[in-house]
PDB file of C-alpha atoms in Angstrom:
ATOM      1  CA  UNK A  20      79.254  43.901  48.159  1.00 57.00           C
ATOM      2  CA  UNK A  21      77.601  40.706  48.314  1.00 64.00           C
ATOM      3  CA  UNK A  22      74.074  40.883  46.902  1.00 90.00           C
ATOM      4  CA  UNK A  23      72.489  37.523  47.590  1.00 95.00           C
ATOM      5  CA  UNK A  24      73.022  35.668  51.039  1.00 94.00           C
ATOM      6  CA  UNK A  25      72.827  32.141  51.790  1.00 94.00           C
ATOM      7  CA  UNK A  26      74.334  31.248  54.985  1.00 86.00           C
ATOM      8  CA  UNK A  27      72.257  28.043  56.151  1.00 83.00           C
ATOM      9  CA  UNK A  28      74.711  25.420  56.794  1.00 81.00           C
ATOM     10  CA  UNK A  29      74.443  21.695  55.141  1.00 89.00           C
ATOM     11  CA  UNK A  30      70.733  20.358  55.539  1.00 92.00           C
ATOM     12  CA  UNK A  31      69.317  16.757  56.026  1.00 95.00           C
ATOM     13  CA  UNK A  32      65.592  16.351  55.618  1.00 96.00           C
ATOM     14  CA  UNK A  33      63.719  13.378  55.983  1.00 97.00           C
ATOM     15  CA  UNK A  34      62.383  11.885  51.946  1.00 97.00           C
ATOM     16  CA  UNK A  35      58.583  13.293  51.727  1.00 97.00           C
ATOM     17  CA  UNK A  36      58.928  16.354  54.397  1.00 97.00           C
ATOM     18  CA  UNK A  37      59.111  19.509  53.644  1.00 97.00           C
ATOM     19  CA  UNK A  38      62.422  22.019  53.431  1.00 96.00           C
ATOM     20  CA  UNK A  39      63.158  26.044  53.269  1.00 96.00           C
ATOM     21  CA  UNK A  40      66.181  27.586  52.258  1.00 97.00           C
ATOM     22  CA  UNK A  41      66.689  30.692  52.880  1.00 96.00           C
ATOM     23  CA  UNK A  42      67.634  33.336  50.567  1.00 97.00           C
ATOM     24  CA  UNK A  43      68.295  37.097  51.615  1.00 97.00           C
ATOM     25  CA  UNK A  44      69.621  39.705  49.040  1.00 96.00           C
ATOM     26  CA  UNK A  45      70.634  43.300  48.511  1.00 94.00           C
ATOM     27  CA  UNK A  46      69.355  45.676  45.933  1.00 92.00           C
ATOM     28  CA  UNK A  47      68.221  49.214  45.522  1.00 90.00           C
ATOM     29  CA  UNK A  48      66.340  48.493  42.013  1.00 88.00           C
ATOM     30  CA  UNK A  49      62.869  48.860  42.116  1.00 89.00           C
ATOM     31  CA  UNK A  50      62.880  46.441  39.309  1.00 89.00           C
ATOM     32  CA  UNK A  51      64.312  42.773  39.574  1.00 91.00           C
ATOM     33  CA  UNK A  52      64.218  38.958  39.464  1.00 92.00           C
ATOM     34  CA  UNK A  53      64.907  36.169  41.512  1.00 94.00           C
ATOM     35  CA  UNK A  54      65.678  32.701  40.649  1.00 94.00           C
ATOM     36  CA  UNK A  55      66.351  29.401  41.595  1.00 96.00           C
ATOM     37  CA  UNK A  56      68.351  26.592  40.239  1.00 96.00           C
ATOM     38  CA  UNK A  57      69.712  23.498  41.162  1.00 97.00           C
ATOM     39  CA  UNK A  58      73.235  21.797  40.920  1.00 96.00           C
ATOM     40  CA  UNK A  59      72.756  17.625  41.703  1.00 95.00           C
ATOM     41  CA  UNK A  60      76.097  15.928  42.140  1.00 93.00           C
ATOM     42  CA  UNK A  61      76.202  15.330  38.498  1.00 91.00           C
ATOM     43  CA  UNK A  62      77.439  19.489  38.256  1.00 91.00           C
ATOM     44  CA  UNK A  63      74.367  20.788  35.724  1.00 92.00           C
ATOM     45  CA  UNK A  64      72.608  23.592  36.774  1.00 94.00           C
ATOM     46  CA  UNK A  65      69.099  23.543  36.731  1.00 94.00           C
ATOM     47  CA  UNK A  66      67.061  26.455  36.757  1.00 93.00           C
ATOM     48  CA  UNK A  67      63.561  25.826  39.372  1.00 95.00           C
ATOM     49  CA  UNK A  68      61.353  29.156  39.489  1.00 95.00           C
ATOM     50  CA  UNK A  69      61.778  32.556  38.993  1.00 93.00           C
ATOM     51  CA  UNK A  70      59.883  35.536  40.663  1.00 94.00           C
ATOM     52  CA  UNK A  71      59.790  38.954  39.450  1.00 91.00           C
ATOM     53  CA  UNK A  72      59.768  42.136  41.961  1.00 92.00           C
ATOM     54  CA  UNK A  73      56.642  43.099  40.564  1.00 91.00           C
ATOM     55  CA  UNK A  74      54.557  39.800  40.819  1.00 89.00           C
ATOM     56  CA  UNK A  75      52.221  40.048  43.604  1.00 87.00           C
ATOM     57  CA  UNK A  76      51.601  35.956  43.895  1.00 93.00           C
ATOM     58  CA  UNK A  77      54.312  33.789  45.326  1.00 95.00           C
ATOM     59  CA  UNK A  78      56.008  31.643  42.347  1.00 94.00           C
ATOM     60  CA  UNK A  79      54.839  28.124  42.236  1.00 96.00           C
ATOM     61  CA  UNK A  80      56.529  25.143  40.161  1.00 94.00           C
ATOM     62  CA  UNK A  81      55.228  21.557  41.055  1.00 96.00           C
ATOM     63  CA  UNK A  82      56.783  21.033  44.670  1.00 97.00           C
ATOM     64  CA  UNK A  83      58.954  24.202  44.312  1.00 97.00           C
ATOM     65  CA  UNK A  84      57.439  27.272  46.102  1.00 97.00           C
ATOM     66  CA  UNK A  85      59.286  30.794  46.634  1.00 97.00           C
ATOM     67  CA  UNK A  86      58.024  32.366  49.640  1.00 96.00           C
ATOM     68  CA  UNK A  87      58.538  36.110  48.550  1.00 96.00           C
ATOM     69  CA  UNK A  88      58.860  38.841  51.050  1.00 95.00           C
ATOM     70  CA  UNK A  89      59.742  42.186  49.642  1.00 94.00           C
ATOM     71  CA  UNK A  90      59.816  44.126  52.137  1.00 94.00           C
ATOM     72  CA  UNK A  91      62.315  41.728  54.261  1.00 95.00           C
ATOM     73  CA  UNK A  92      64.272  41.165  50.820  1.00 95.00           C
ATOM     74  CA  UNK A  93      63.941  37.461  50.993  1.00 96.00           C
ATOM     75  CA  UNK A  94      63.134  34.916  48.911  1.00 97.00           C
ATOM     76  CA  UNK A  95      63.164  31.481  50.327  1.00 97.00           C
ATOM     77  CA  UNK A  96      62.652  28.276  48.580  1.00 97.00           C
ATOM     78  CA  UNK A  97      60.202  25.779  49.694  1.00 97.00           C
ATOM     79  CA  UNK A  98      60.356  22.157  47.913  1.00 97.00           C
ATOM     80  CA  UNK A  99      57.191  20.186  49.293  1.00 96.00           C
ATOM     81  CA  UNK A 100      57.494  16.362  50.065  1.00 96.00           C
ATOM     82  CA  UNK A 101      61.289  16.053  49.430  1.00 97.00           C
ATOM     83  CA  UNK A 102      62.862  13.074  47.510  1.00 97.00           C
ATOM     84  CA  UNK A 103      65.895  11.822  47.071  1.00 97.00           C
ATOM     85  CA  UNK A 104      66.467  13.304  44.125  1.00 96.00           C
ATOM     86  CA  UNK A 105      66.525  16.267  45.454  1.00 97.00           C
ATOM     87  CA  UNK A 106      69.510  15.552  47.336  1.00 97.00           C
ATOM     88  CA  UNK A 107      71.724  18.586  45.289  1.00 97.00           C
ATOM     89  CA  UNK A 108      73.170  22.175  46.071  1.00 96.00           C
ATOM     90  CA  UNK A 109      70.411  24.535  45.664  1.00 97.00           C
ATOM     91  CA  UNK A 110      71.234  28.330  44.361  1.00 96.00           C
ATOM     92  CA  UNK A 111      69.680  31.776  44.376  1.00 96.00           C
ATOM     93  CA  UNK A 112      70.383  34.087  41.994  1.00 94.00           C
ATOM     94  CA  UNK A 113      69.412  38.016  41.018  1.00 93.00           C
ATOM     95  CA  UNK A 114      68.856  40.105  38.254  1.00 89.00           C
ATOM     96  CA  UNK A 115      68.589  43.658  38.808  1.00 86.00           C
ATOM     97  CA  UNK A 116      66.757  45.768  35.873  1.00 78.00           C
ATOM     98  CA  UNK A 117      68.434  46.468  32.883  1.00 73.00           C
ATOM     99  CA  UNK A 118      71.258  44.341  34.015  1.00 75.00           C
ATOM    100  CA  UNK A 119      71.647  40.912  32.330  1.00 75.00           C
ATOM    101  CA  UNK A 120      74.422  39.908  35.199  1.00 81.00           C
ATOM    102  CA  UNK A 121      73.169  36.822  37.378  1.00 87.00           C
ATOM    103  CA  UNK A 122      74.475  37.280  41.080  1.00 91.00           C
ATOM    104  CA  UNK A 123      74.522  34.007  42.662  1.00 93.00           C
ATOM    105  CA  UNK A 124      74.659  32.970  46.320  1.00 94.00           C
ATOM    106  CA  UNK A 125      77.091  30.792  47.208  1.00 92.00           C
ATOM    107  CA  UNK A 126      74.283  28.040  47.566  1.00 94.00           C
ATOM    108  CA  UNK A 127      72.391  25.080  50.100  1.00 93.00           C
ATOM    109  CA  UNK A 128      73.444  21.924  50.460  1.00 95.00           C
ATOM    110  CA  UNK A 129      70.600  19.422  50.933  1.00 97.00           C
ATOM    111  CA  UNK A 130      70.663  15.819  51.454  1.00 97.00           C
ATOM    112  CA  UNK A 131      67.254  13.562  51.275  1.00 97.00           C
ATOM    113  CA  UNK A 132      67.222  10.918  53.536  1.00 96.00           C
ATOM    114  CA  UNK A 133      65.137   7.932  53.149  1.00 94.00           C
TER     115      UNK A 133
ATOM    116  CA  UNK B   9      66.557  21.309  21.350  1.00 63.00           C
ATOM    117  CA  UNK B  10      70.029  19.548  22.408  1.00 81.00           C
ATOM    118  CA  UNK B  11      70.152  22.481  25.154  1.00 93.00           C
ATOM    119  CA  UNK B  12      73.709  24.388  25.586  1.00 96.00           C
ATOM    120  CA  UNK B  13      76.538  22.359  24.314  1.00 96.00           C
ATOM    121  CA  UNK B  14      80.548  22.158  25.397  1.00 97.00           C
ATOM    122  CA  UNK B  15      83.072  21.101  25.173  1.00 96.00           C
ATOM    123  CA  UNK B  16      85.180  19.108  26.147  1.00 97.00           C
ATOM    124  CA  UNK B  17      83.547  17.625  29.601  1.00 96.00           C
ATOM    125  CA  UNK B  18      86.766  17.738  31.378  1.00 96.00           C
ATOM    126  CA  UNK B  19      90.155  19.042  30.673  1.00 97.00           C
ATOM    127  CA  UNK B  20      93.235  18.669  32.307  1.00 97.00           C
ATOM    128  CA  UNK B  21      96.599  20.581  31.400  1.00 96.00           C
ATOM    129  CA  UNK B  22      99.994  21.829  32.398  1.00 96.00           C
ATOM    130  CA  UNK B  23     100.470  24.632  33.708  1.00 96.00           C
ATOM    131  CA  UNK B  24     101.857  27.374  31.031  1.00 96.00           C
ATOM    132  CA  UNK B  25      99.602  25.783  28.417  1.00 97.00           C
ATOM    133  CA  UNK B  26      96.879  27.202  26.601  1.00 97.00           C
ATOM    134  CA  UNK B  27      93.091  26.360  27.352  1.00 97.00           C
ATOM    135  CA  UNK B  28      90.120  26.592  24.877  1.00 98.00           C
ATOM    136  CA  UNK B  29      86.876  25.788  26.017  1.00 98.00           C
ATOM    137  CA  UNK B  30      83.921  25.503  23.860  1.00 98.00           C
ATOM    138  CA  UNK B  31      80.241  26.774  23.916  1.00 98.00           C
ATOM    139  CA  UNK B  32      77.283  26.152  21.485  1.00 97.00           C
ATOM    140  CA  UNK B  33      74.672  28.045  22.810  1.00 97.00           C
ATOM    141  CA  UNK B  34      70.848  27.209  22.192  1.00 95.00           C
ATOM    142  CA  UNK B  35      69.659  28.466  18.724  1.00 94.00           C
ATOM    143  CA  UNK B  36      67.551  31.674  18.635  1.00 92.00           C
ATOM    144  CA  UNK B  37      68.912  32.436  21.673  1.00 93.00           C
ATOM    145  CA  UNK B  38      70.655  36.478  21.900  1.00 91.00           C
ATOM    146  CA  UNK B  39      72.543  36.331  25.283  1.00 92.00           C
ATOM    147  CA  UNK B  40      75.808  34.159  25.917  1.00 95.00           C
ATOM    148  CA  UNK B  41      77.222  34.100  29.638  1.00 95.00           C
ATOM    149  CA  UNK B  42      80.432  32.568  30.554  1.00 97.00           C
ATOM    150  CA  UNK B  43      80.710  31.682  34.123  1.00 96.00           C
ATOM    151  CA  UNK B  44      83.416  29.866  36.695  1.00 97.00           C
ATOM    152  CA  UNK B  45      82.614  27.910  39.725  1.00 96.00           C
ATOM    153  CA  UNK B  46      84.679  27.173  42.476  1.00 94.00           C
ATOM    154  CA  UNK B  47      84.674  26.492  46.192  1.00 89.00           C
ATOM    155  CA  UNK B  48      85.633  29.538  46.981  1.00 88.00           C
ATOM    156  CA  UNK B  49      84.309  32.003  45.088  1.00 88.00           C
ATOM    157  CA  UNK B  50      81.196  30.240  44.036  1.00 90.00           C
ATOM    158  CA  UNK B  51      79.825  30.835  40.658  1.00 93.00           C
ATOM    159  CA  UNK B  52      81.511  34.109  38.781  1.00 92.00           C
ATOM    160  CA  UNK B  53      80.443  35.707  35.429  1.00 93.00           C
ATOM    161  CA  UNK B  54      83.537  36.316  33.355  1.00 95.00           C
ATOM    162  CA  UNK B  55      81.720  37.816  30.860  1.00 96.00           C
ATOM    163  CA  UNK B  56      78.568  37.853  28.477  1.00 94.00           C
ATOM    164  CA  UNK B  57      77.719  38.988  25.196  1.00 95.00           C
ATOM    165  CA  UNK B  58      74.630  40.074  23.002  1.00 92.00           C
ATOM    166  CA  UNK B  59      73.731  38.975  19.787  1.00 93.00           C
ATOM    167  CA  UNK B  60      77.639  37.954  19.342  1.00 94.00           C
ATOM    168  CA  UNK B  61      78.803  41.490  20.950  1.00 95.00           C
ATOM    169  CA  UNK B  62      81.010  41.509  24.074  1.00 94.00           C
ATOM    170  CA  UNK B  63      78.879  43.919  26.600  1.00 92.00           C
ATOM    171  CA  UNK B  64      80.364  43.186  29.870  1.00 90.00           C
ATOM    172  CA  UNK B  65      83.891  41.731  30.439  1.00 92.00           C
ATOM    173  CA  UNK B  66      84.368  42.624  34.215  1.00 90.00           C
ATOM    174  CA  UNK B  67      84.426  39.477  35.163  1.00 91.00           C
ATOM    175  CA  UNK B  68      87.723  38.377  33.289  1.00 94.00           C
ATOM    176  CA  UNK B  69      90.471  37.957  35.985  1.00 87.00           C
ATOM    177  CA  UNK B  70      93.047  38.824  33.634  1.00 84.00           C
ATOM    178  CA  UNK B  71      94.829  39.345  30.362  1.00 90.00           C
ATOM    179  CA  UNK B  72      95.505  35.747  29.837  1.00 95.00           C
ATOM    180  CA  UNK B  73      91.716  34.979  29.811  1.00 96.00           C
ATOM    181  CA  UNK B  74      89.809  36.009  26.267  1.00 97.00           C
ATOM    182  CA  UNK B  75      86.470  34.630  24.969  1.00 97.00           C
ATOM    183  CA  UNK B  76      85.060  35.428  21.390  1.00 97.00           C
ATOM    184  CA  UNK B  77      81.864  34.443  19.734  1.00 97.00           C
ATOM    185  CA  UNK B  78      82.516  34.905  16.020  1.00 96.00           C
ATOM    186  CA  UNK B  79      78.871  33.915  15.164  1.00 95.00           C
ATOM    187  CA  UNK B  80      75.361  32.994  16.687  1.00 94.00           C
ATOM    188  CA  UNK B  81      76.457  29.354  17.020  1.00 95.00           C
ATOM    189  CA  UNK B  82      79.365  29.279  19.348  1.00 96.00           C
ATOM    190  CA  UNK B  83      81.693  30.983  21.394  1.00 98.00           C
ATOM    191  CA  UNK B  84      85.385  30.194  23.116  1.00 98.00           C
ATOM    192  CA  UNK B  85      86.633  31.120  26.491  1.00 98.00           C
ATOM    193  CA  UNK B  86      90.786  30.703  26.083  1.00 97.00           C
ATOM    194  CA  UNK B  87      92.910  30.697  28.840  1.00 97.00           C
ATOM    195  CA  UNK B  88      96.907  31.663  28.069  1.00 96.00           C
ATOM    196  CA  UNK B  89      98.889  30.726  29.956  1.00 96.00           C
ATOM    197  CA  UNK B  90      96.997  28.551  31.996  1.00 96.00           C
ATOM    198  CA  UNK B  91      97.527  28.485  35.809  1.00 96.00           C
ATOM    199  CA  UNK B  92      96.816  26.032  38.674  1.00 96.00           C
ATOM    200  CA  UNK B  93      94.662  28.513  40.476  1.00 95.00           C
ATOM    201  CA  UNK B  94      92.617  28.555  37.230  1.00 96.00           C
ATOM    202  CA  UNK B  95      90.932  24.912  37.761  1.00 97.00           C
ATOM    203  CA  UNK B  96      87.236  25.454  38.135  1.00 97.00           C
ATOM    204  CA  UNK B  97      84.175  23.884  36.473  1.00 97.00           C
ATOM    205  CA  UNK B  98      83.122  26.727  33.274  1.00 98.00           C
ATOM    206  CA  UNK B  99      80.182  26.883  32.693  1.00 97.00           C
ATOM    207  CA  UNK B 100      78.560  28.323  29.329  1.00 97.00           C
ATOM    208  CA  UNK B 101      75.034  29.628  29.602  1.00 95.00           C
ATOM    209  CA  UNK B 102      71.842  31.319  27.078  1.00 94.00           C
ATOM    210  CA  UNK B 103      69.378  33.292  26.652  1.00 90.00           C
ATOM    211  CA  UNK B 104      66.578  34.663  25.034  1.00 87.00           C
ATOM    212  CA  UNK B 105      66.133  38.320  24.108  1.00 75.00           C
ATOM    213  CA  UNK B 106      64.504  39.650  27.518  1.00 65.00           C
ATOM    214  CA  UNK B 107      61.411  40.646  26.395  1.00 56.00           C
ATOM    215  CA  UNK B 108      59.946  42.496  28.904  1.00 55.00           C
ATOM    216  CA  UNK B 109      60.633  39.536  31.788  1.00 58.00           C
ATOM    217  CA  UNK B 110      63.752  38.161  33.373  1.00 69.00           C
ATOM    218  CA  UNK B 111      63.983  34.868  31.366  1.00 74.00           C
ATOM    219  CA  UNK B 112      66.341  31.980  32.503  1.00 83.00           C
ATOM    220  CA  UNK B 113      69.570  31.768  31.604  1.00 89.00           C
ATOM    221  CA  UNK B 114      70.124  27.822  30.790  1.00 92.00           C
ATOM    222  CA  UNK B 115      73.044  26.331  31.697  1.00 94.00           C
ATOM    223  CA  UNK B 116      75.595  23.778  29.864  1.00 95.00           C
ATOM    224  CA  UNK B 117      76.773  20.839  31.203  1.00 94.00           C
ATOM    225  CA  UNK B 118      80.084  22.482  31.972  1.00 96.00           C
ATOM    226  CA  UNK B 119      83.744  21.900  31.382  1.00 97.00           C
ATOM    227  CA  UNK B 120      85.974  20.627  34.520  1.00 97.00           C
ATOM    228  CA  UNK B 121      89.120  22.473  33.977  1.00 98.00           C
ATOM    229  CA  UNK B 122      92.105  20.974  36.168  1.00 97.00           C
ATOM    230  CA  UNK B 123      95.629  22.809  35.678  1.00 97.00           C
ATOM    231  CA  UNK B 124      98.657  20.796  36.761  1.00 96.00           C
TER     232      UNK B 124
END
């Protein structure tokens, strides 16, 4: 069964506006943690922000924000006035407790445009 | 810290030939993570290991993939034979002892794997 969801299709957001992806995922752990990371053209993966089940404050990295909503099991991405650098595919992943497995969506593409 | 090292960048082989990819994790780190991505099934884990133990192997697709790590320092993911429908980028990843947290795995630079 697929445990993290990203369906939004290929994104194009305007350099120095704002962008959500979406992130939905399954679990029936109490105890978990989400994360992003980021793969640019140039293949690394980057890891962005992380948010644990149990933190009661939305993550916050620089532009990156993860809009948590436990109770809807989502955990959507927020990267504040985009640049083009951010052009990349952008991934969420889970780890359930006690479980050092990362499930990974199958990821966002964005594109920055000046 | 050089970050994850491995090698080589890309590889490209014939098909029936065998495949060793290369993985210097980060030092002092406890967990090791071999993963696959492709377009169709996305990033995988093959498997990972803890402090140089094999823990979880599900991942492997089948008998001709094996990986070792024979110390803290580095690990191999060997493919034989090697198959067309095994060109993917593999990716080699660490991390620390989780102490309590969920802390990042960070990712190599990857090897691009092309089978002929």
């Amino acid at each position: 069964a697929q445990k993290i969801t990203q369906t939004q299709p290929g994104m194009f957001v305007q350099e120095k506006e704002a962008v959500t992806l979406d992130c939905t995922y399954d679990t029936s752990d109490q105890s978990y943690g989400l994360f992003w990371y980021k793969q640019p053209s140039s293949g690394e993966m980057i890891f962005l922000i992380y948010q644990g089940s149990y933190d009661e404050q939305n993550a916050t990295e620089g532009r990156y924000s993860l809009n948590f909503q436990k109770a809807r099991k989502s955990a959507n991405l927020v990267i504040s006035a985009s640049q083009l650098g951010d052009s990349a595919m952008y991934f969420c992943a889970m780890r359930e407790y006690g479980n050092n497995r990362l499930a990974f969506g199958k990821g966002n593409q964005v594109v920055v445009i000046p | 810290d050089a970050g994850v090292i491995q090698s080589p960048r890309h590889e490209v082989t014939e098909m029936g030939q065998e495949v060793t990819l290369r993985c210097k994790p980060i030092s002092g780190h406890d967990y090791l993570f071999w993963y696959r991505q492709t377009m169709m099934r996305g990033l995988e884990l093959l498997i990972y290991f803890n402090n140089n133990v094999p823990i979880d192997d599900s991942g492997m697709p089948e008998d001709r993939f094996s990986a070792k790590m024979p110390n803290a320092s580095f690990s191999t993911l060997k493919i034989q034979p090697s198959e067309p429908r095994d060109s993917a980028v593999y990716f080699c990843a660490s991390s620390p002892r989780l102490a309590g947290g969920y802390n990042e795995q960070f990712f190599g630079p990857g090897t691009r794997l092309t089978v002929l």
